[in-house]
Amino acid sequence: MPPRSPAEAAPRSAAGPDEGYRPDPRRWHALSVTLVVGFMSLLDVSIVSVALPSLQSDLGATPATVQWVVSGYALTFGLALVPAGRLGDALGRRRLFLAGLAGFVLASAAAGAAPSIGWLVAARLVQGLAAGCLAPQNSAFIQQLFRGAERGRAFGLFGATVGISTAVGPVAGGAILGLASGPDGWRWLFYVNVPIGVVAFLLALRLLPRGGSGGRGRIDVVGVLLLGAGALAVLFPLVQAEAGGLSRLWWLFAVGVALLGAFVAWERRVVARDGQPVFDPRLVTQTRGYGIGAALGTVYFVGFSGIWLVLALFFQTGLGYTPLQSGLAVTPFALGSASSAVVAGRLVERYGRRLTVLGLVTVIAGLAAAAGVLLLVPPSAAGWAIAPALLLGGVGGGLVISPNITMTLRDVPVAMAGAAGGGLQTAQRFGAAVGTAALPGLFYLVLGATGDDYPVAAASGLAVSVLGAAAALVLGVVDLRRNRAGDRDGADRAAGDGGPVPGERHGPDGVHSHGHAWHG
């Protein structure tokens, strides 16, 4: 018996995917709570990096061990995303969000009180696991609570949260270390999460909707193990890059590819048997826009995530900036990204993929201009001179992240929103892991080859970011052209039949979904 089509697999009534939807009067308040929690968990990816020297001296740790404070969090964060998304779909998003938030708060308190580096690393591993449980529920709640133009605005706010949290981590870390002076000042980087998390937990108990689980409660254990092992094999050498992981553990990449291939084969088998996969392959093969949107996000995050480490190295090591000064130097990007992401959320229903293409062109222009500034302007003036270029790049970045999230998830059924959101964010985490390993490595390579020419080394890192944005631009243009071609085909069929095609929905840039596509 052949596997059911996605339309059969995704629960929906004959009246359409939105039948029975009733706007929750507290949906915007609920969104505010999830965004604050999402900001806090994403901020912890980078906020600790400015405190590594004081951590190392205070706890008597080696450089390789203290690096696990950052990389361990990123590792468990990435590993948890897809399984946690599927668990939220199956068992209830509210339940998993509350459990993840409680774990995050407790792990933050444990990290702040850590008496040794081993304790701190263990707490950070648990903290990253809890953050990975939270992240896919954010996008899933948006799918569940909002429809139409409201969903675009909600994803705009979500995209702004992702962009700001990534960019302002060094600023926030430097500010906290500046206020909490002394050898134990780094502990407040973790303690600050506790009161915010407790308040958010109480609000989430009151505001988050009950229910929302669309699965049948069965978990694909074999799929979870295969995906986890494959992702671990690929990510582990990357997060250990600064400790020589790429040269020592390169063979894990081959193991990871084999395990991920086995995972795809297993998931197809589960689907063919009408089971409940941890990540349904049809999200990529049969859900319009999902596969190319995830690929676009992955290559964009290669440059987007890695460039902050390069600029931090340039300003702090090359120019002698304090962590706070270094963070303030890149603040224009965060400001531009925040403002444009919110606006893009309101425009995505009208302009669709064109916003992403425009944003990528703007990012390329801004980062290329920033590289030129570093090469041409005296280092003493670089912090001020680079601000307009970073602001331009940030405006473009805000037009990339939130519209791409909306376009990628718009045709995903609500019943699979958690797994789909987890898959998208996992792809972005892979891109971020590659970028944070490759760009600083290139920085040091160029630095050694040029005799400590910091501007050239930083400009080289920016050039790689430009290439990543250019690769994302190619994908965006391909998707835009495909959508327009599909729109013309739909119009031709409608003209030939004398009416619209049943089950077909048209949107911006010809984005449409047929009756065989999944609906949310």
Short mmCIF file of C-alpha atoms in Angstrom, two decimals:
data_model
loop_
_atom_site.label_atom_id
_atom_site.label_comp_id
_atom_site.label_asym_id
_atom_site.label_seq_id
_atom_site.Cartn_x
_atom_site.Cartn_y
_atom_site.Cartn_z
CA MET A 1 0.00 0.00 0.00
CA PRO A 2 1.58 3.34 -0.99
CA PRO A 3 2.19 5.97 1.69
CA ARG A 4 -0.47 8.58 2.19
CA SER A 5 -0.03 11.96 0.58
CA PRO A 6 0.79 14.90 2.85
CA ALA A 7 -2.77 16.15 2.46
CA GLU A 8 -4.00 12.84 3.85
CA ALA A 9 -1.33 12.71 6.55
CA ALA A 10 -1.91 16.25 7.78
CA PRO A 11 -5.17 16.55 9.67
CA ARG A 12 -7.52 19.12 8.19
CA SER A 13 -11.20 19.30 7.50
CA ALA A 14 -12.83 19.48 4.13
CA ALA A 15 -13.67 23.11 4.72
CA GLY A 16 -10.02 24.10 4.75
CA PRO A 17 -6.96 24.27 6.97
CA ASP A 18 -8.23 27.19 9.07
CA GLU A 19 -11.65 25.80 9.92
CA GLY A 20 -12.20 25.95 13.64
CA TYR A 21 -9.54 28.62 14.14
CA ARG A 22 -10.60 31.17 16.72
CA PRO A 23 -8.19 34.00 17.51
CA ASP A 24 -6.95 33.74 21.08
CA PRO A 25 -7.55 37.17 22.68
CA ARG A 26 -4.29 36.79 24.61
CA ARG A 27 -2.20 35.68 21.63
CA TRP A 28 -0.02 38.82 21.48
CA HIS A 29 0.68 38.67 25.20
CA ALA A 30 1.60 35.00 24.87
CA LEU A 31 3.89 35.87 21.97
CA SER A 32 5.63 38.50 24.09
CA VAL A 33 6.44 35.91 26.74
CA THR A 34 7.81 33.38 24.25
CA LEU A 35 9.91 36.06 22.51
CA VAL A 36 11.47 37.20 25.79
CA VAL A 37 12.36 33.59 26.60
CA GLY A 38 13.64 33.03 23.07
CA PHE A 39 15.79 36.15 23.28
CA MET A 40 17.25 35.00 26.60
CA SER A 41 18.11 31.52 25.33
CA LEU A 42 19.61 32.74 22.04
CA LEU A 43 21.57 35.48 23.82
CA ASP A 44 23.30 32.82 25.90
CA VAL A 45 24.91 31.42 22.75
CA SER A 46 27.29 34.39 22.52
CA ILE A 47 27.03 36.43 25.72
CA VAL A 48 29.56 34.26 27.58
CA SER A 49 32.31 34.60 24.97
CA VAL A 50 33.45 37.98 26.37
CA ALA A 51 33.98 36.43 29.82
CA LEU A 52 36.21 33.51 28.82
CA PRO A 53 39.49 35.14 30.02
CA SER A 54 38.07 35.86 33.51
CA LEU A 55 36.49 32.40 33.64
CA GLN A 56 39.82 30.80 32.81
CA SER A 57 41.74 32.68 35.51
CA ASP A 58 39.05 32.41 38.19
CA LEU A 59 38.44 28.66 37.80
CA GLY A 60 41.97 27.68 36.83
CA ALA A 61 40.90 26.14 33.53
CA THR A 62 42.84 25.47 30.35
CA PRO A 63 41.86 27.35 27.17
CA ALA A 64 40.54 24.14 25.59
CA THR A 65 38.38 23.34 28.63
CA VAL A 66 36.97 26.84 29.05
CA GLN A 67 35.96 26.87 25.38
CA TRP A 68 33.43 24.17 26.27
CA VAL A 69 31.48 26.80 28.19
CA VAL A 70 30.53 28.25 24.79
CA SER A 71 30.73 25.24 22.49
CA GLY A 72 29.00 22.81 24.88
CA TYR A 73 25.94 25.04 25.03
CA ALA A 74 25.83 25.39 21.26
CA LEU A 75 26.22 21.63 20.82
CA THR A 76 23.36 20.47 23.05
CA PHE A 77 21.21 23.37 21.82
CA GLY A 78 21.54 22.14 18.24
CA LEU A 79 21.02 18.48 19.11
CA ALA A 80 17.74 19.09 20.94
CA LEU A 81 15.90 21.19 18.34
CA VAL A 82 14.24 18.62 16.07
CA PRO A 83 13.39 16.01 18.76
CA ALA A 84 12.02 18.77 21.00
CA GLY A 85 9.93 20.14 18.16
CA ARG A 86 8.43 16.71 17.52
CA LEU A 87 7.81 16.17 21.26
CA GLY A 88 5.99 19.49 21.40
CA ASP A 89 3.81 18.48 18.45
CA ALA A 90 3.02 15.12 20.01
CA LEU A 91 2.76 15.85 23.73
CA GLY A 92 1.82 19.54 23.88
CA ARG A 93 3.85 22.67 23.21
CA ARG A 94 2.87 24.41 26.43
CA ARG A 95 4.01 21.44 28.49
CA LEU A 96 7.39 21.22 26.78
CA PHE A 97 7.90 25.00 26.86
CA LEU A 98 7.32 25.12 30.62
CA ALA A 99 9.59 22.13 31.22
CA GLY A 100 12.33 23.63 29.07
CA LEU A 101 12.04 27.03 30.78
CA ALA A 102 12.22 25.47 34.24
CA GLY A 103 15.30 23.51 33.22
CA PHE A 104 16.91 26.62 31.73
CA VAL A 105 16.40 28.65 34.91
CA LEU A 106 17.74 25.89 37.18
CA ALA A 107 20.75 25.30 34.91
CA SER A 108 21.47 29.05 34.84
CA ALA A 109 21.48 29.16 38.64
CA ALA A 110 23.78 26.12 38.75
CA ALA A 111 26.16 27.71 36.23
CA GLY A 112 26.31 30.93 38.23
CA ALA A 113 27.12 29.02 41.42
CA ALA A 114 29.64 26.67 39.76
CA PRO A 115 32.63 25.97 42.05
CA SER A 116 34.72 24.39 39.27
CA ILE A 117 35.05 24.38 35.51
CA GLY A 118 33.67 20.84 35.32
CA TRP A 119 30.52 21.90 37.17
CA LEU A 120 30.14 24.93 34.91
CA VAL A 121 30.50 22.92 31.70
CA ALA A 122 27.96 20.35 32.92
CA ALA A 123 25.49 23.14 33.79
CA ARG A 124 25.99 24.71 30.36
CA LEU A 125 25.30 21.39 28.64
CA VAL A 126 21.99 21.11 30.51
CA GLN A 127 21.24 24.77 29.83
CA GLY A 128 21.78 24.26 26.10
CA LEU A 129 19.54 21.19 26.12
CA ALA A 130 16.78 23.19 27.81
CA ALA A 131 17.21 26.05 25.33
CA GLY A 132 16.89 23.56 22.48
CA CYS A 133 13.55 22.44 23.96
CA LEU A 134 12.32 26.05 24.01
CA ALA A 135 13.34 27.25 20.56
CA PRO A 136 11.06 25.15 18.28
CA GLN A 137 8.06 25.88 20.46
CA ASN A 138 8.43 29.61 19.68
CA SER A 139 7.80 29.21 15.96
CA ALA A 140 5.20 26.49 16.60
CA PHE A 141 3.17 28.80 18.86
CA ILE A 142 3.19 31.42 16.10
CA GLN A 143 1.86 28.81 13.64
CA GLN A 144 -0.81 27.81 16.15
CA LEU A 145 -1.93 31.25 17.37
CA PHE A 146 -1.80 33.40 14.23
CA ARG A 147 -3.11 33.34 10.68
CA GLY A 148 -2.71 35.51 7.58
CA ALA A 149 -1.10 38.93 7.91
CA GLU A 150 -0.92 38.58 11.69
CA ARG A 151 1.32 35.54 11.28
CA GLY A 152 3.69 37.59 9.11
CA ARG A 153 3.89 40.31 11.77
CA ALA A 154 4.47 37.71 14.48
CA PHE A 155 7.27 36.10 12.49
CA GLY A 156 8.68 39.59 11.92
CA LEU A 157 9.00 40.05 15.66
CA PHE A 158 10.46 36.55 15.95
CA GLY A 159 13.01 37.32 13.23
CA ALA A 160 13.95 40.57 14.98
CA THR A 161 14.47 38.59 18.18
CA VAL A 162 16.80 36.14 16.42
CA GLY A 163 18.79 38.92 14.75
CA ILE A 164 19.12 41.13 17.82
CA SER A 165 20.03 38.33 20.22
CA THR A 166 22.82 37.15 17.92
CA ALA A 167 24.25 40.63 17.41
CA VAL A 168 23.99 42.12 20.92
CA GLY A 169 25.39 39.18 22.88
CA PRO A 170 28.86 40.77 23.16
CA VAL A 171 27.30 44.14 24.10
CA ALA A 172 25.16 42.63 26.84
CA GLY A 173 28.04 40.53 28.14
CA GLY A 174 30.40 43.49 28.23
CA ALA A 175 27.80 45.64 30.00
CA ILE A 176 27.13 43.01 32.68
CA LEU A 177 30.85 42.48 33.27
CA GLY A 178 31.28 46.25 33.51
CA LEU A 179 28.60 46.53 36.20
CA ALA A 180 29.55 43.36 38.09
CA SER A 181 33.24 44.03 38.53
CA GLY A 182 35.55 41.68 40.37
CA PRO A 183 36.78 38.12 39.82
CA ASP A 184 33.28 36.65 40.19
CA GLY A 185 31.57 39.13 37.89
CA TRP A 186 31.12 36.49 35.20
CA ARG A 187 28.62 34.66 37.44
CA TRP A 188 26.04 37.38 36.80
CA LEU A 189 25.97 36.43 33.13
CA PHE A 190 24.06 33.35 34.33
CA TYR A 191 22.30 34.71 37.42
CA VAL A 192 20.55 37.40 35.35
CA ASN A 193 18.51 34.64 33.68
CA VAL A 194 16.96 33.51 36.97
CA PRO A 195 14.59 36.39 37.83
CA ILE A 196 13.67 36.91 34.17
CA GLY A 197 13.00 33.19 33.76
CA VAL A 198 10.89 32.93 36.91
CA VAL A 199 8.65 35.85 35.86
CA ALA A 200 8.38 34.42 32.34
CA PHE A 201 7.42 31.00 33.75
CA LEU A 202 4.58 32.47 35.81
CA LEU A 203 3.30 34.47 32.83
CA ALA A 204 3.58 31.44 30.54
CA LEU A 205 1.49 29.38 32.97
CA ARG A 206 -1.28 31.93 32.60
CA LEU A 207 -1.03 32.96 28.95
CA LEU A 208 0.11 30.03 26.82
CA PRO A 209 -2.73 28.04 25.26
CA ARG A 210 -3.36 24.50 26.37
CA GLY A 211 -3.50 21.71 23.83
CA GLY A 212 -1.93 22.31 20.43
CA SER A 213 -0.54 18.82 20.10
CA GLY A 214 -1.36 17.43 16.70
CA GLY A 215 0.42 14.10 16.75
CA ARG A 216 -0.70 10.79 18.13
CA GLY A 217 1.78 10.77 20.99
CA ARG A 218 4.15 8.15 19.49
CA ILE A 219 7.83 9.08 19.34
CA ASP A 220 10.18 7.70 16.70
CA VAL A 221 12.97 6.59 19.04
CA VAL A 222 15.17 5.11 16.30
CA GLY A 223 14.85 8.32 14.28
CA VAL A 224 15.77 10.44 17.31
CA LEU A 225 18.88 8.32 17.98
CA LEU A 226 20.02 8.36 14.33
CA LEU A 227 19.49 12.11 14.00
CA GLY A 228 21.16 12.85 17.32
CA ALA A 229 24.20 10.68 16.57
CA GLY A 230 24.55 12.10 13.05
CA ALA A 231 24.22 15.70 14.18
CA LEU A 232 26.68 15.09 17.03
CA ALA A 233 29.24 13.61 14.64
CA VAL A 234 29.01 16.63 12.33
CA LEU A 235 28.83 19.34 14.99
CA PHE A 236 31.45 18.02 17.44
CA PRO A 237 34.52 18.73 15.27
CA LEU A 238 33.13 22.19 14.50
CA VAL A 239 32.53 23.23 18.10
CA GLN A 240 36.02 21.92 18.95
CA ALA A 241 37.67 23.77 16.07
CA GLU A 242 39.68 26.11 18.31
CA ALA A 243 41.07 23.09 20.19
CA GLY A 244 42.17 21.37 16.97
CA GLY A 245 38.95 19.47 16.43
CA LEU A 246 38.96 19.84 12.66
CA SER A 247 42.39 18.27 12.27
CA ARG A 248 41.90 15.52 14.87
CA LEU A 249 38.25 14.64 14.33
CA TRP A 250 37.76 15.18 10.59
CA TRP A 251 36.74 11.53 10.18
CA LEU A 252 33.58 12.22 12.20
CA PHE A 253 32.20 14.17 9.24
CA ALA A 254 32.05 10.97 7.19
CA VAL A 255 30.43 9.13 10.10
CA GLY A 256 27.91 11.93 10.48
CA VAL A 257 26.98 11.94 6.80
CA ALA A 258 26.45 8.16 6.90
CA LEU A 259 24.28 8.38 10.01
CA LEU A 260 22.20 11.25 8.59
CA GLY A 261 21.74 9.25 5.39
CA ALA A 262 20.52 6.32 7.48
CA PHE A 263 18.20 8.73 9.31
CA VAL A 264 16.61 9.89 6.03
CA ALA A 265 16.15 6.29 4.87
CA TRP A 266 14.59 5.33 8.20
CA GLU A 267 12.21 8.29 8.19
CA ARG A 268 11.03 7.39 4.68
CA ARG A 269 10.37 3.86 5.93
CA VAL A 270 8.38 5.22 8.88
CA VAL A 271 6.29 7.39 6.53
CA ALA A 272 5.71 4.46 4.16
CA ARG A 273 4.33 2.49 7.12
CA ASP A 274 2.05 5.38 8.09
CA GLY A 275 4.06 6.03 11.26
CA GLN A 276 4.97 9.25 13.07
CA PRO A 277 8.52 10.28 12.05
CA VAL A 278 10.59 12.63 14.16
CA PHE A 279 11.06 14.73 11.01
CA ASP A 280 8.85 13.96 8.04
CA PRO A 281 10.91 14.04 4.79
CA ARG A 282 7.86 15.36 2.96
CA LEU A 283 8.38 18.67 4.74
CA VAL A 284 11.35 19.09 2.38
CA THR A 285 10.09 17.28 -0.72
CA GLN A 286 6.41 18.24 -0.79
CA THR A 287 5.96 21.39 1.29
CA ARG A 288 6.37 24.37 -0.98
CA GLY A 289 9.22 26.67 0.05
CA TYR A 290 10.42 24.66 3.05
CA GLY A 291 13.49 22.95 1.57
CA ILE A 292 14.89 25.97 -0.24
CA GLY A 293 14.08 28.25 2.70
CA ALA A 294 16.00 25.99 5.09
CA ALA A 295 18.95 25.88 2.67
CA LEU A 296 18.90 29.67 2.32
CA GLY A 297 18.91 30.11 6.09
CA THR A 298 21.79 27.68 6.48
CA VAL A 299 24.19 29.38 4.07
CA TYR A 300 23.21 32.84 5.32
CA PHE A 301 23.97 31.89 8.93
CA VAL A 302 27.46 30.72 7.94
CA GLY A 303 28.52 34.33 7.46
CA PHE A 304 25.98 35.97 9.75
CA SER A 305 27.12 34.07 12.87
CA GLY A 306 30.85 33.89 12.21
CA ILE A 307 31.40 37.57 11.47
CA TRP A 308 30.74 38.64 15.07
CA LEU A 309 33.68 36.61 16.32
CA VAL A 310 35.91 38.06 13.60
CA LEU A 311 34.93 41.64 14.48
CA ALA A 312 35.35 40.92 18.20
CA LEU A 313 38.86 39.60 17.55
CA PHE A 314 39.67 42.62 15.38
CA PHE A 315 38.45 45.23 17.85
CA GLN A 316 39.63 43.59 21.07
CA THR A 317 42.86 41.89 20.02
CA GLY A 318 43.85 44.19 17.18
CA LEU A 319 42.72 47.59 18.49
CA GLY A 320 42.65 46.96 22.24
CA TYR A 321 38.93 47.64 22.74
CA THR A 322 37.23 46.48 25.92
CA PRO A 323 34.47 43.88 25.50
CA LEU A 324 31.85 46.61 25.96
CA GLN A 325 33.49 48.92 23.41
CA SER A 326 33.77 46.04 20.95
CA GLY A 327 30.10 45.21 21.41
CA LEU A 328 29.05 48.84 20.95
CA ALA A 329 31.03 49.01 17.71
CA VAL A 330 28.76 46.39 16.10
CA THR A 331 25.53 47.71 17.65
CA PRO A 332 24.50 49.54 14.42
CA PHE A 333 23.97 46.16 12.76
CA ALA A 334 21.67 45.05 15.58
CA LEU A 335 19.69 48.30 15.45
CA GLY A 336 19.25 48.10 11.68
CA SER A 337 18.27 44.44 11.85
CA ALA A 338 15.70 45.00 14.61
CA SER A 339 13.95 47.89 12.87
CA SER A 340 13.79 46.33 9.41
CA ALA A 341 12.72 42.88 10.70
CA VAL A 342 9.61 44.33 12.32
CA VAL A 343 8.74 46.25 9.13
CA ALA A 344 9.44 43.18 6.99
CA GLY A 345 6.97 41.16 9.05
CA ARG A 346 4.23 43.56 7.97
CA LEU A 347 5.25 43.48 4.31
CA VAL A 348 5.97 39.78 3.77
CA GLU A 349 2.38 38.90 2.84
CA ARG A 350 2.53 41.49 0.07
CA TYR A 351 6.06 41.14 -1.27
CA GLY A 352 7.10 37.64 -0.19
CA ARG A 353 10.46 36.36 -1.44
CA ARG A 354 11.27 39.72 -3.01
CA LEU A 355 11.96 41.04 0.50
CA THR A 356 14.56 38.31 1.06
CA VAL A 357 16.27 39.04 -2.25
CA LEU A 358 16.34 42.79 -1.51
CA GLY A 359 17.67 42.10 1.97
CA LEU A 360 20.48 39.87 0.72
CA VAL A 361 21.55 42.47 -1.84
CA THR A 362 21.64 45.04 0.96
CA VAL A 363 23.61 42.72 3.26
CA ILE A 364 26.19 42.14 0.52
CA ALA A 365 26.52 45.89 -0.05
CA GLY A 366 26.85 46.63 3.67
CA LEU A 367 29.41 43.92 4.44
CA ALA A 368 31.46 44.73 1.32
CA ALA A 369 31.49 48.39 2.34
CA ALA A 370 32.56 47.39 5.87
CA ALA A 371 35.48 45.39 4.45
CA GLY A 372 36.49 48.39 2.34
CA VAL A 373 36.35 50.66 5.39
CA LEU A 374 38.66 48.37 7.38
CA LEU A 375 41.18 48.34 4.52
CA LEU A 376 41.12 52.08 3.80
CA VAL A 377 40.47 53.84 7.12
CA PRO A 378 43.15 54.19 9.83
CA PRO A 379 42.57 51.64 12.61
CA SER A 380 42.11 54.40 15.19
CA ALA A 381 38.94 55.55 13.37
CA ALA A 382 37.65 52.11 12.35
CA GLY A 383 35.06 51.82 15.14
CA TRP A 384 33.23 54.96 14.01
CA ALA A 385 33.86 54.66 10.29
CA ILE A 386 32.42 51.15 10.02
CA ALA A 387 29.10 52.08 11.70
CA PRO A 388 27.19 53.23 8.56
CA ALA A 389 28.21 50.10 6.64
CA LEU A 390 27.13 47.84 9.51
CA LEU A 391 23.85 49.73 9.81
CA LEU A 392 23.19 49.13 6.10
CA GLY A 393 24.06 45.45 6.48
CA GLY A 394 21.78 45.19 9.52
CA VAL A 395 18.84 46.68 7.64
CA GLY A 396 19.38 44.03 4.98
CA GLY A 397 19.71 41.29 7.58
CA GLY A 398 16.33 42.16 9.06
CA LEU A 399 14.81 41.77 5.60
CA VAL A 400 16.33 38.29 5.32
CA ILE A 401 15.65 36.42 8.56
CA SER A 402 12.00 37.12 9.40
CA PRO A 403 10.63 36.92 5.80
CA ASN A 404 12.59 33.72 5.21
CA ILE A 405 11.12 32.15 8.36
CA THR A 406 7.62 33.14 7.25
CA MET A 407 8.09 31.92 3.67
CA THR A 408 9.66 28.66 4.86
CA LEU A 409 6.97 27.76 7.39
CA ARG A 410 3.86 29.29 5.81
CA ASP A 411 2.55 26.05 4.24
CA VAL A 412 3.55 23.74 7.09
CA PRO A 413 0.55 22.19 8.87
CA VAL A 414 0.10 23.31 12.47
CA ALA A 415 0.29 19.66 13.54
CA MET A 416 3.93 19.57 12.35
CA ALA A 417 4.87 23.15 13.27
CA GLY A 418 7.25 22.17 16.06
CA ALA A 419 9.20 19.63 14.03
CA ALA A 420 9.33 21.98 11.04
CA GLY A 421 10.51 24.90 13.17
CA GLY A 422 13.07 22.67 14.87
CA GLY A 423 14.34 21.47 11.49
CA LEU A 424 14.71 25.03 10.21
CA GLN A 425 16.56 26.17 13.32
CA THR A 426 18.76 23.06 13.24
CA ALA A 427 19.80 23.98 9.70
CA GLN A 428 20.62 27.48 10.92
CA ARG A 429 22.61 26.05 13.84
CA PHE A 430 24.64 23.94 11.41
CA GLY A 431 25.37 27.06 9.39
CA ALA A 432 26.28 28.98 12.53
CA ALA A 433 28.60 26.18 13.69
CA VAL A 434 30.40 26.19 10.34
CA GLY A 435 30.72 29.98 10.39
CA THR A 436 31.96 30.26 13.95
CA ALA A 437 34.60 27.61 13.22
CA ALA A 438 35.67 28.71 9.74
CA LEU A 439 35.76 32.52 9.94
CA PRO A 440 37.93 32.89 13.07
CA GLY A 441 40.20 30.18 11.64
CA LEU A 442 40.55 32.18 8.43
CA PHE A 443 41.17 35.32 10.50
CA TYR A 444 44.13 33.75 12.29
CA LEU A 445 45.42 32.19 9.07
CA VAL A 446 45.48 35.53 7.26
CA LEU A 447 46.88 37.23 10.35
CA GLY A 448 49.85 34.88 10.39
CA ALA A 449 50.41 35.12 6.64
CA THR A 450 50.38 38.95 6.64
CA GLY A 451 52.48 39.58 9.73
CA ASP A 452 49.66 40.61 12.08
CA ASP A 453 47.80 42.83 9.61
CA TYR A 454 44.52 42.94 11.52
CA PRO A 455 42.54 45.02 9.00
CA VAL A 456 43.34 42.59 6.19
CA ALA A 457 42.48 39.58 8.38
CA ALA A 458 39.14 41.09 9.39
CA ALA A 459 38.35 42.13 5.80
CA SER A 460 39.00 38.53 4.72
CA GLY A 461 36.42 37.29 7.20
CA LEU A 462 33.93 39.87 5.93
CA ALA A 463 34.61 38.72 2.37
CA VAL A 464 33.60 35.16 3.31
CA SER A 465 30.42 36.54 4.86
CA VAL A 466 29.71 38.31 1.57
CA LEU A 467 30.15 35.00 -0.26
CA GLY A 468 27.71 33.31 2.13
CA ALA A 469 25.14 36.02 1.52
CA ALA A 470 25.74 35.73 -2.24
CA ALA A 471 25.07 31.97 -2.12
CA ALA A 472 21.85 32.68 -0.20
CA LEU A 473 20.96 35.29 -2.83
CA VAL A 474 21.25 32.70 -5.59
CA LEU A 475 18.81 30.45 -3.72
CA GLY A 476 16.46 33.35 -3.15
CA VAL A 477 16.44 34.30 -6.83
CA VAL A 478 15.85 30.68 -7.83
CA ASP A 479 12.88 30.45 -5.48
CA LEU A 480 11.51 33.80 -6.68
CA ARG A 481 11.69 32.75 -10.33
CA ARG A 482 10.14 29.37 -9.56
CA ASN A 483 7.28 31.00 -7.69
CA ARG A 484 6.58 33.36 -10.56
CA ALA A 485 6.67 30.51 -13.06
CA GLY A 486 4.26 28.56 -10.89
CA ASP A 487 1.97 31.56 -10.73
CA ARG A 488 1.94 31.85 -14.53
CA ASP A 489 1.22 28.13 -14.88
CA GLY A 490 -1.65 28.43 -12.44
CA ALA A 491 -3.06 31.42 -14.31
CA ASP A 492 -2.79 29.55 -17.64
CA ARG A 493 -4.61 26.53 -16.20
CA ALA A 494 -7.29 28.74 -14.71
CA ALA A 495 -7.78 30.51 -18.06
CA GLY A 496 -7.95 27.22 -19.94
CA ASP A 497 -10.44 25.69 -17.51
CA GLY A 498 -12.48 28.83 -17.23
CA GLY A 499 -11.91 29.14 -13.51
CA PRO A 500 -9.43 28.80 -10.66
CA VAL A 501 -7.64 25.56 -9.97
CA PRO A 502 -9.29 23.73 -7.06
CA GLY A 503 -7.16 23.62 -3.93
CA GLU A 504 -4.69 26.22 -5.20
CA ARG A 505 -3.84 29.31 -3.17
CA HIS A 506 -1.89 32.23 -4.61
CA GLY A 507 0.21 34.58 -2.57
CA PRO A 508 3.04 37.09 -3.02
CA ASP A 509 5.40 36.42 -5.92
CA GLY A 510 3.14 33.63 -7.06
CA VAL A 511 3.68 31.61 -3.90
CA HIS A 512 0.94 29.03 -3.97
CA SER A 513 0.11 25.63 -2.62
CA HIS A 514 -1.89 22.96 -4.38
CA GLY A 515 -4.23 20.46 -2.88
CA HIS A 516 -1.36 18.01 -2.52
CA ALA A 517 0.68 20.36 -0.33
CA TRP A 518 0.52 20.43 3.45
CA HIS A 519 -1.64 23.08 5.00
CA GLY A 520 -1.43 24.80 8.35
#
